Amino acid sequence: MLGPLEAWHGKSRVALGGARSRRLLAALALEPGRTVALDTLIRAIWDDRPPATARGQVQTCVSALRGAFSAADVGGTVIESRPNGYAIAAGAISTDVSTFGDHLAAARQAVAAGQTEQGRSHYAAALALWRGPALAGVGGPVADGAAVRLEEQRLGALEDLFELRLALGETHELVGELREHARSHALRERPYELLMRAMLACGRAAEASAAYRQAYRHFTDELGVAPGPRLVALHQQALAEFQSAEGQGPAAPVASRPSRFQLPADLADFTGRDADLARLAEALVAPSEIPVTVALSGGGGVGKTSLAIHLGHHVAASFPDGRFFVPLRGAQADPADPYELLARMLRSLGVDPATIPSDGDERAALYRSLLAGQKVLIVLDDAADESQVVPLLPPTPGCAVVVTSRRRLGGLSAALHVDLGPLGDEEAESLVRRVVGDERAAQPAALRRLVKLCGGLPLALRIAGARLVARPHWTPERLVSALEDARLDGLTYGQTGVRASLALSLRGLDPVADRLFALLGTIDRAETSGWVAAALLQQPYRVAEAALERLADARLVEPLPQSGRFRLHDLVHAYAVEQSVARLSAPERRCAVTRVAERMYALIGRVRATLIERDPYLQIPAAEVESELAAEIDANPLAWYEGERHMVDALVRQCARLGLVAHSTDLAAAGSLFAAQLGYDDDWRGPLAVALRAARAAGDRHRTGLLLAELGNMHLCRFRMERGAVLLTRAMSHFDAVGDRYRHAVVRWALGYIDRYTGRLDRAARRCLTALPVLLAHCDFARAGMALRDIGYVHLAQGRPATALRYAHRAVDAKRAAGDRRGLPPALFLQGEAELTLGRLDDAERTFTLARGLAAEVSDIRGEAYLSCALGRVEARRRRVARAEALLRHAIEVARRVREEPAEREAIAALTELMADRLRADRDADVLMGT
């Protein structure tokens, strides 16, 4: 596999067949002895576009490979069938990948024991196994991902061998090899480090300095980052040795030459941030009585340093006395000491190193005195906190400072703070085009998908672009496929990567915030909130919310406009998922999801309790919550739930996937009430269907019945009566099977509602009258009220408005007894319709107005449409045309907004009739006037 894929038995080559068989064998051989899931094999062969016959074709490929091994006289079983997949039988094959790994382990063990020659021998043996690019010609996301990982291992082994040969003194021989290696892998730091060390060991300091400058150009131009501290230290060593060789001696006793223009080279492909750039440039060059400070903050990889450097070049002409770049290494394990940086700045300003004060405060005073009255720009990159910045601030107007940090440095006085987020889609696409060229980016769909996978993060976009540049044979679609298979692996190039950048943000976190970050990766949703954090940590709400705020300070979560809610960038969430898998056991991750699901269910119970005092159909315990969360929920329960409904959706699907059937089904059923009320019932059929499949697979007939009933109700919300009736009838059969007479009666009433709507009035009345005693016996006054309402509608439709009014009064009483504020307006609507039919216009107006006010209180937007239409009809009966028209047009607008077509049709019909009446009245008036 370390080259083109080949299989041998003794001296006989096994005929592996076509591309599909080779991809399948590669996927199995990468995991010898382990089961490879059927879905993984399908993805390995067809990417994300498998045919409908994929499973059968996998079986065909396996049979063909078994035949090929048998034809080559390979004894025993090579490929075993396992539950849900296949595996290479333990010990059936040996692979060069395994041999390569064994040699590497032996080499490193030998070197650690001081056995350098043995180590060298094992490294050489490992590298000799390679016959070309790993898995060459196989293709597919699984093989491509493995090829990338194996290539990284090969480069690491080669560089370890170079390191060992350096230690053995083979410096002269190595310079040429390392020069070629660095040229071939220009975006890796280690080849340059090894090359510079070999050159310095040979006394070639000038060449080492030139190698550094070449590395610097590559890193800043391609990745937008400066070389790391090891290369910088080697460069300083090269400069010192070069000075000594030229007879200048070490720099200590002689006044250093001022070096005032230290900004790294501008990025040729910098794009976007136009508004931020204009705002910052204006602030830096505007007249001011104090030194100007601007602070750029944002998460790792968001492009703070690139913007700071570009900004420095943009305003360079305004700072003729110097432009300094000072790396503070705030996110590193060893942040720079500001007083040591002061010594460096003093040397750059021409101070004799021998005269630099040893006391930090004296250094700061000398620094300020040298900058007084000058026009200099200082870029302080990657600050840990304010204390690292303050000693380096200049003293007088004319100077300006740009600070970058992962934290928002609120303690910097008189500073302009700019928080940087990901690039917009257009800016991100433009950046990729500039990195790879328009010709390579001429696939719009793949480019858009690449931008989405990178989340608009400049570092990720540059790395993705660099991978395309380094692999001319790759298309953007192939890179997209690799990223979809292993996103963070794909967003690593050399020693630079999104994963490494995010790891820096974890450093320095306290244990609670650090654990919370890993726990956030257990939930399949990138948005979170204080109550989720509290459930994950099993800590009080205030403790959890404070931990979230600390993650926000570290730019690992982003605060959202809604109070107490946060979001993880897609790539940050992917990293959190990795952390959860690495640091938490499978039972711990499952328990974390369970805690959040149970807490969500209890909070739904609290929200439901504000809308209906008692609902025996779904008996959800209302949560006891901390005062802060209680105030937020009780102020507007439906608004709070609407902010969390996507979390409920995610939990329903995740619990179903994890086999937490009760949690999945209960959450799906509980969310149905709000889905109908808030108008996203069509969207909610997806979670209900997921939960239904889980309930059926678990053989839980009772929960299957509940979910079928909820799906039926979702169709009723959109007046798809036939489909709703089919699902409700199936639900009845499940309730019959488990002996649940009460829920059987609930569904019987719902079928009666369908009968009423479709004109089967006598059957509607029979079904509702049959269900009514059972509903009352179970104290389900809310649904009893709806059954009474539907019986009343039957009487109204059959010309008995007085009887309908009596049923309406009983329905209203039942709704009030249930504390069903949500269900009261529909019952009052029937009462108003009966009063209107009886000609009691004043009573009808009062009833409709009361119902409309109650609908507004519970955010019943659909009810508002119907009731506005009803009031419009009352006004039309009174010949108040202007008032009637306004109400009917409002009803049409609201109905269209929530896609309530029956209400829209009813209001349009009433408005049409009103306009016709007005037209007739106008004609009659014209006749009377004699025109």
PDB file of C-alpha atoms in Angstrom, residues 653-824:
ATOM      1  CA  ARG A 653     -32.242  12.773  16.384  1.00  0.00           C
ATOM      2  CA  GLN A 654     -29.168  12.177  18.558  1.00  0.00           C
ATOM      3  CA  CYS A 655     -31.086  10.189  21.188  1.00  0.00           C
ATOM      4  CA  ALA A 656     -32.594   8.030  18.445  1.00  0.00           C
ATOM      5  CA  ARG A 657     -29.106   7.404  17.027  1.00  0.00           C
ATOM      6  CA  LEU A 658     -27.749   6.459  20.467  1.00  0.00           C
ATOM      7  CA  GLY A 659     -30.639   4.099  21.206  1.00  0.00           C
ATOM      8  CA  LEU A 660     -32.170   6.390  23.863  1.00  0.00           C
ATOM      9  CA  VAL A 661     -35.626   5.619  22.492  1.00  0.00           C
ATOM     10  CA  ALA A 662     -37.707   6.898  25.403  1.00  0.00           C
ATOM     11  CA  HIS A 663     -35.868  10.230  25.436  1.00  0.00           C
ATOM     12  CA  SER A 664     -36.152  10.633  21.663  1.00  0.00           C
ATOM     13  CA  THR A 665     -39.857   9.836  21.451  1.00  0.00           C
ATOM     14  CA  ASP A 666     -40.857  11.808  24.544  1.00  0.00           C
ATOM     15  CA  LEU A 667     -39.074  14.941  23.321  1.00  0.00           C
ATOM     16  CA  ALA A 668     -40.565  14.614  19.848  1.00  0.00           C
ATOM     17  CA  ALA A 669     -44.098  14.262  21.220  1.00  0.00           C
ATOM     18  CA  ALA A 670     -43.640  17.089  23.722  1.00  0.00           C
ATOM     19  CA  GLY A 671     -42.410  19.475  21.047  1.00  0.00           C
ATOM     20  CA  SER A 672     -45.447  18.857  18.840  1.00  0.00           C
ATOM     21  CA  LEU A 673     -47.716  21.245  20.757  1.00  0.00           C
ATOM     22  CA  PHE A 674     -45.346  24.146  20.163  1.00  0.00           C
ATOM     23  CA  ALA A 675     -44.714  23.177  16.540  1.00  0.00           C
ATOM     24  CA  ALA A 676     -48.392  23.613  15.780  1.00  0.00           C
ATOM     25  CA  GLN A 677     -48.738  26.790  17.809  1.00  0.00           C
ATOM     26  CA  LEU A 678     -45.639  28.505  16.402  1.00  0.00           C
ATOM     27  CA  GLY A 679     -46.280  27.525  12.798  1.00  0.00           C
ATOM     28  CA  TYR A 680     -43.390  25.172  12.020  1.00  0.00           C
ATOM     29  CA  ASP A 681     -45.461  21.977  12.110  1.00  0.00           C
ATOM     30  CA  ASP A 682     -44.255  20.891   8.646  1.00  0.00           C
ATOM     31  CA  ASP A 683     -40.644  21.173   9.831  1.00  0.00           C
ATOM     32  CA  TRP A 684     -41.439  19.116  12.930  1.00  0.00           C
ATOM     33  CA  ARG A 685     -42.562  16.086  10.933  1.00  0.00           C
ATOM     34  CA  GLY A 686     -38.846  15.288  10.409  1.00  0.00           C
ATOM     35  CA  PRO A 687     -38.012  14.772  14.123  1.00  0.00           C
ATOM     36  CA  LEU A 688     -41.317  12.935  14.627  1.00  0.00           C
ATOM     37  CA  ALA A 689     -40.455  10.532  11.820  1.00  0.00           C
ATOM     38  CA  VAL A 690     -36.978   9.901  13.285  1.00  0.00           C
ATOM     39  CA  ALA A 691     -38.459   9.163  16.718  1.00  0.00           C
ATOM     40  CA  LEU A 692     -41.178   6.976  15.176  1.00  0.00           C
ATOM     41  CA  ARG A 693     -38.578   4.779  13.458  1.00  0.00           C
ATOM     42  CA  ALA A 694     -36.762   4.395  16.786  1.00  0.00           C
ATOM     43  CA  ALA A 695     -39.979   3.459  18.622  1.00  0.00           C
ATOM     44  CA  ARG A 696     -40.931   0.909  15.975  1.00  0.00           C
ATOM     45  CA  ALA A 697     -37.439  -0.617  16.007  1.00  0.00           C
ATOM     46  CA  ALA A 698     -37.672  -0.937  19.801  1.00  0.00           C
ATOM     47  CA  GLY A 699     -41.118  -2.591  19.550  1.00  0.00           C
ATOM     48  CA  ASP A 700     -42.691   0.111  21.751  1.00  0.00           C
ATOM     49  CA  ARG A 701     -46.310   0.130  20.539  1.00  0.00           C
ATOM     50  CA  HIS A 702     -47.513   2.742  22.999  1.00  0.00           C
ATOM     51  CA  ARG A 703     -44.941   5.323  21.951  1.00  0.00           C
ATOM     52  CA  THR A 704     -45.447   4.334  18.323  1.00  0.00           C
ATOM     53  CA  GLY A 705     -49.130   5.193  18.729  1.00  0.00           C
ATOM     54  CA  LEU A 706     -48.310   8.534  20.340  1.00  0.00           C
ATOM     55  CA  LEU A 707     -45.986   9.537  17.521  1.00  0.00           C
ATOM     56  CA  LEU A 708     -48.381   8.387  14.785  1.00  0.00           C
ATOM     57  CA  ALA A 709     -51.048  10.528  16.431  1.00  0.00           C
ATOM     58  CA  GLU A 710     -48.724  13.552  16.547  1.00  0.00           C
ATOM     59  CA  LEU A 711     -47.786  13.082  12.894  1.00  0.00           C
ATOM     60  CA  GLY A 712     -51.472  12.901  12.059  1.00  0.00           C
ATOM     61  CA  ASN A 713     -52.082  16.128  13.964  1.00  0.00           C
ATOM     62  CA  MET A 714     -49.241  17.811  12.017  1.00  0.00           C
ATOM     63  CA  HIS A 715     -51.145  17.033   8.813  1.00  0.00           C
ATOM     64  CA  LEU A 716     -54.379  18.355  10.326  1.00  0.00           C
ATOM     65  CA  CYS A 717     -52.589  21.652  11.033  1.00  0.00           C
ATOM     66  CA  ARG A 718     -52.124  22.016   7.273  1.00  0.00           C
ATOM     67  CA  PHE A 719     -55.616  20.641   6.487  1.00  0.00           C
ATOM     68  CA  ARG A 720     -54.254  17.501   4.816  1.00  0.00           C
ATOM     69  CA  MET A 721     -57.217  15.599   6.179  1.00  0.00           C
ATOM     70  CA  GLU A 722     -56.944  12.298   4.306  1.00  0.00           C
ATOM     71  CA  ARG A 723     -53.294  11.731   5.264  1.00  0.00           C
ATOM     72  CA  GLY A 724     -54.039  12.796   8.834  1.00  0.00           C
ATOM     73  CA  ALA A 725     -56.944  10.332   9.064  1.00  0.00           C
ATOM     74  CA  VAL A 726     -54.743   7.420   7.893  1.00  0.00           C
ATOM     75  CA  LEU A 727     -52.106   8.122  10.554  1.00  0.00           C
ATOM     76  CA  LEU A 728     -54.651   8.660  13.322  1.00  0.00           C
ATOM     77  CA  THR A 729     -56.405   5.399  12.445  1.00  0.00           C
ATOM     78  CA  ARG A 730     -53.061   3.573  12.704  1.00  0.00           C
ATOM     79  CA  ALA A 731     -52.460   5.241  16.064  1.00  0.00           C
ATOM     80  CA  MET A 732     -55.844   3.959  17.299  1.00  0.00           C
ATOM     81  CA  SER A 733     -54.837   0.391  16.475  1.00  0.00           C
ATOM     82  CA  HIS A 734     -51.714   0.706  18.636  1.00  0.00           C
ATOM     83  CA  PHE A 735     -53.681   2.189  21.539  1.00  0.00           C
ATOM     84  CA  ASP A 736     -56.192  -0.661  21.190  1.00  0.00           C
ATOM     85  CA  ALA A 737     -53.336  -3.180  21.312  1.00  0.00           C
ATOM     86  CA  VAL A 738     -51.986  -1.787  24.601  1.00  0.00           C
ATOM     87  CA  GLY A 739     -55.449  -1.192  26.120  1.00  0.00           C
ATOM     88  CA  ASP A 740     -55.160   2.601  26.339  1.00  0.00           C
ATOM     89  CA  ARG A 741     -58.876   3.628  26.196  1.00  0.00           C
ATOM     90  CA  TYR A 742     -58.136   7.239  27.054  1.00  0.00           C
ATOM     91  CA  ARG A 743     -55.759   7.954  24.161  1.00  0.00           C
ATOM     92  CA  HIS A 744     -58.006   5.894  21.912  1.00  0.00           C
ATOM     93  CA  ALA A 745     -60.757   8.397  22.794  1.00  0.00           C
ATOM     94  CA  VAL A 746     -58.451  11.343  22.097  1.00  0.00           C
ATOM     95  CA  VAL A 747     -57.774  10.009  18.602  1.00  0.00           C
ATOM     96  CA  ARG A 748     -61.478   9.256  18.085  1.00  0.00           C
ATOM     97  CA  TRP A 749     -62.259  12.903  18.806  1.00  0.00           C
ATOM     98  CA  ALA A 750     -59.532  13.986  16.317  1.00  0.00           C
ATOM     99  CA  LEU A 751     -61.120  11.784  13.641  1.00  0.00           C
ATOM    100  CA  GLY A 752     -64.462  13.407  14.494  1.00  0.00           C
ATOM    101  CA  TYR A 753     -62.848  16.793  13.838  1.00  0.00           C
ATOM    102  CA  ILE A 754     -61.779  15.534  10.393  1.00  0.00           C
ATOM    103  CA  ASP A 755     -65.322  14.340   9.713  1.00  0.00           C
ATOM    104  CA  ARG A 756     -66.710  17.755  10.637  1.00  0.00           C
ATOM    105  CA  TYR A 757     -64.214  19.513   8.396  1.00  0.00           C
ATOM    106  CA  THR A 758     -64.941  17.195   5.435  1.00  0.00           C
ATOM    107  CA  GLY A 759     -68.723  17.493   5.789  1.00  0.00           C
ATOM    108  CA  ARG A 760     -69.512  14.129   7.406  1.00  0.00           C
ATOM    109  CA  LEU A 761     -71.453  15.905  10.138  1.00  0.00           C
ATOM    110  CA  ASP A 762     -73.487  13.043  11.636  1.00  0.00           C
ATOM    111  CA  ARG A 763     -70.403  10.783  11.971  1.00  0.00           C
ATOM    112  CA  ALA A 764     -68.451  13.712  13.429  1.00  0.00           C
ATOM    113  CA  ALA A 765     -71.104  14.202  16.128  1.00  0.00           C
ATOM    114  CA  ARG A 766     -71.184  10.457  16.932  1.00  0.00           C
ATOM    115  CA  ARG A 767     -67.404  10.227  17.288  1.00  0.00           C
ATOM    116  CA  CYS A 768     -67.163  13.319  19.479  1.00  0.00           C
ATOM    117  CA  LEU A 769     -70.111  12.233  21.671  1.00  0.00           C
ATOM    118  CA  THR A 770     -68.508   8.754  22.087  1.00  0.00           C
ATOM    119  CA  ALA A 771     -65.136  10.248  23.047  1.00  0.00           C
ATOM    120  CA  LEU A 772     -66.563  12.899  25.397  1.00  0.00           C
ATOM    121  CA  PRO A 773     -67.374  10.678  28.470  1.00  0.00           C
ATOM    122  CA  VAL A 774     -63.919   9.065  28.400  1.00  0.00           C
ATOM    123  CA  LEU A 775     -62.208  12.467  28.172  1.00  0.00           C
ATOM    124  CA  LEU A 776     -64.253  13.795  31.099  1.00  0.00           C
ATOM    125  CA  ALA A 777     -63.586  10.645  33.136  1.00  0.00           C
ATOM    126  CA  HIS A 778     -59.854  11.250  32.764  1.00  0.00           C
ATOM    127  CA  CYS A 779     -60.274  14.937  33.656  1.00  0.00           C
ATOM    128  CA  ASP A 780     -59.011  15.967  30.216  1.00  0.00           C
ATOM    129  CA  PHE A 781     -61.145  19.086  30.181  1.00  0.00           C
ATOM    130  CA  ALA A 782     -59.046  20.707  27.455  1.00  0.00           C
ATOM    131  CA  ARG A 783     -59.845  18.028  24.855  1.00  0.00           C
ATOM    132  CA  ALA A 784     -63.354  17.619  26.205  1.00  0.00           C
ATOM    133  CA  GLY A 785     -63.784  21.318  25.455  1.00  0.00           C
ATOM    134  CA  MET A 786     -62.633  20.717  21.864  1.00  0.00           C
ATOM    135  CA  ALA A 787     -65.055  17.808  21.476  1.00  0.00           C
ATOM    136  CA  LEU A 788     -67.900  20.018  22.777  1.00  0.00           C
ATOM    137  CA  ARG A 789     -66.805  22.754  20.372  1.00  0.00           C
ATOM    138  CA  ASP A 790     -66.927  20.362  17.407  1.00  0.00           C
ATOM    139  CA  ILE A 791     -70.386  19.108  18.400  1.00  0.00           C
ATOM    140  CA  GLY A 792     -71.465  22.738  18.541  1.00  0.00           C
ATOM    141  CA  TYR A 793     -70.109  23.342  15.028  1.00  0.00           C
ATOM    142  CA  VAL A 794     -72.161  20.403  13.761  1.00  0.00           C
ATOM    143  CA  HIS A 795     -75.338  21.958  15.210  1.00  0.00           C
ATOM    144  CA  LEU A 796     -74.387  25.341  13.734  1.00  0.00           C
ATOM    145  CA  ALA A 797     -73.824  23.809  10.287  1.00  0.00           C
ATOM    146  CA  GLN A 798     -77.182  22.020  10.498  1.00  0.00           C
ATOM    147  CA  GLY A 799     -79.041  25.262  11.251  1.00  0.00           C
ATOM    148  CA  ARG A 800     -79.374  25.036  15.036  1.00  0.00           C
ATOM    149  CA  PRO A 801     -77.439  28.107  16.273  1.00  0.00           C
ATOM    150  CA  ALA A 802     -79.136  28.194  19.694  1.00  0.00           C
ATOM    151  CA  THR A 803     -78.034  24.591  20.406  1.00  0.00           C
ATOM    152  CA  ALA A 804     -74.592  25.396  19.049  1.00  0.00           C
ATOM    153  CA  LEU A 805     -74.381  28.339  21.475  1.00  0.00           C
ATOM    154  CA  ARG A 806     -75.153  26.038  24.435  1.00  0.00           C
ATOM    155  CA  TYR A 807     -72.344  23.677  23.401  1.00  0.00           C
ATOM    156  CA  ALA A 808     -70.053  26.661  22.936  1.00  0.00           C
ATOM    157  CA  HIS A 809     -70.697  27.795  26.520  1.00  0.00           C
ATOM    158  CA  ARG A 810     -69.938  24.263  27.764  1.00  0.00           C
ATOM    159  CA  ALA A 811     -66.732  24.219  25.676  1.00  0.00           C
ATOM    160  CA  VAL A 812     -65.635  27.560  27.134  1.00  0.00           C
ATOM    161  CA  ASP A 813     -66.312  26.306  30.679  1.00  0.00           C
ATOM    162  CA  ALA A 814     -64.274  23.131  30.028  1.00  0.00           C
ATOM    163  CA  LYS A 815     -61.354  25.127  28.648  1.00  0.00           C
ATOM    164  CA  ARG A 816     -61.371  27.394  31.684  1.00  0.00           C
ATOM    165  CA  ALA A 817     -61.527  24.391  34.007  1.00  0.00           C
ATOM    166  CA  ALA A 818     -58.450  22.961  32.271  1.00  0.00           C
ATOM    167  CA  GLY A 819     -56.591  26.273  32.523  1.00  0.00           C
ATOM    168  CA  ASP A 820     -56.121  25.950  28.753  1.00  0.00           C
ATOM    169  CA  ARG A 821     -55.419  29.551  27.797  1.00  0.00           C
ATOM    170  CA  ARG A 822     -54.300  28.423  24.370  1.00  0.00           C
ATOM    171  CA  GLY A 823     -57.510  26.528  23.649  1.00  0.00           C
ATOM    172  CA  LEU A 824     -59.926  29.148  24.959  1.00  0.00           C
TER     173      LEU A 824
END
